[in-house]
Coordinates of C-alpha atoms in Angstrom, one line a residue:
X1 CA 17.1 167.6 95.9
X2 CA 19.6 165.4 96.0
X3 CA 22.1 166.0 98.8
X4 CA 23.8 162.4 99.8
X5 CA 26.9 161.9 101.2
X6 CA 27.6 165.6 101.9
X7 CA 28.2 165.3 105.9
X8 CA 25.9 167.9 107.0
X9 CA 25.9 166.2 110.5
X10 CA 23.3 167.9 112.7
X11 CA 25.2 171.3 112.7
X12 CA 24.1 171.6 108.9
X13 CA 20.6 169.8 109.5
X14 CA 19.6 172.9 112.1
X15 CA 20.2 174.6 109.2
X16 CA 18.1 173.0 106.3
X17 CA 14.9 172.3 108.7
X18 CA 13.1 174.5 108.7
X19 CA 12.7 175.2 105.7
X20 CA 10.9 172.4 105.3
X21 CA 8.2 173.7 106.8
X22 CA 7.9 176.5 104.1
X23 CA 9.0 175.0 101.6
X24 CA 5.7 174.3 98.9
X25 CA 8.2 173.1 96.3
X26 CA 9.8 170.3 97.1
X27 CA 9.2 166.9 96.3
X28 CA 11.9 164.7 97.5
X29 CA 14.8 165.2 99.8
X30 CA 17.4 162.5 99.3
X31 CA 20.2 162.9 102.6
X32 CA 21.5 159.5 102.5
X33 CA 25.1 159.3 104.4
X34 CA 25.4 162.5 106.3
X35 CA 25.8 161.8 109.4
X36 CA 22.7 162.6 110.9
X37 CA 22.0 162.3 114.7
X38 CA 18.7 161.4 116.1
X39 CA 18.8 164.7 117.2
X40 CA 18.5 165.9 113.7
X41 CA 16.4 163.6 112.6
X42 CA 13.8 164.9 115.4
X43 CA 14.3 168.7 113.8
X44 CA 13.7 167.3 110.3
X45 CA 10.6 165.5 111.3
X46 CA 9.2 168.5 113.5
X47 CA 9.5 170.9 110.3
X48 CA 7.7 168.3 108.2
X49 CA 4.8 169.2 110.3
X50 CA 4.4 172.1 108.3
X51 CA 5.1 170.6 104.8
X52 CA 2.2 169.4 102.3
X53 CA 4.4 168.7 99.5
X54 CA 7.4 166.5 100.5
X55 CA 6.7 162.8 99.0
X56 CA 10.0 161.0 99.7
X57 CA 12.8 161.3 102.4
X58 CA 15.8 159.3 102.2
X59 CA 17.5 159.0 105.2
X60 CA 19.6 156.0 105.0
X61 CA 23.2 155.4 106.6
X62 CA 22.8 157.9 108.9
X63 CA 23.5 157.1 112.4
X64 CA 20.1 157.0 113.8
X65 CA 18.3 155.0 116.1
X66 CA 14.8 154.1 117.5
X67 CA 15.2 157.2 119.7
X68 CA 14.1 159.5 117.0
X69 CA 11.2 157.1 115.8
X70 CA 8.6 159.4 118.7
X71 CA 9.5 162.2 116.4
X72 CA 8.8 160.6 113.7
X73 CA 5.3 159.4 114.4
X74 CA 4.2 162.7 115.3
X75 CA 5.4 163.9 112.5
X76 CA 3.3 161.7 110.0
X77 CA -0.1 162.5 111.9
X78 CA 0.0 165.8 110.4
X79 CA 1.8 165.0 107.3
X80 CA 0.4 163.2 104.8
X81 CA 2.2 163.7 101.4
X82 CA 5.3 161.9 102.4
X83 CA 5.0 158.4 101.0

């Protein structure tokens, strides 16, 4: 899925979330240039938890920083599809 530059800031991304951890379709999540927080980046990597079939997320120019990078290590000991 393929939604770059679409400025979902972390309003839309409390949206998308969690269903990522339902989700047994999809592959790759492309959300380059949105706008994201670390704050969403933590909700994306907390519903990722749940997910065996994501293999690539794209989260480039965004505006995050090393404080979501806890999240994100918890995240990928329980995920192991993402690549």
């Amino acid at each position: 899925l393929n939604a770059n530059g679409n400025m979902l800031h972390t309003e839309g991304i409390k949206k998308i979330a969690p269903e990522l951890s339902i989700n047994n379709e999809l592959t790759r999540l492309y959300l380059r240039n949105n706008l994201i927080s670390d704050e969403g980046a933590a909700l994306i990597f907390a519903n990722l938890q749940g997910n065996t079939t994501l293999q690539v997320l794209d989260l480039g120019k965004n505006d995050l920083s090393h404080q979501c990078l806890p999240a994100l290590v918890t995240a990928m000991k329980s995920n192991y599809t993402l690549q």
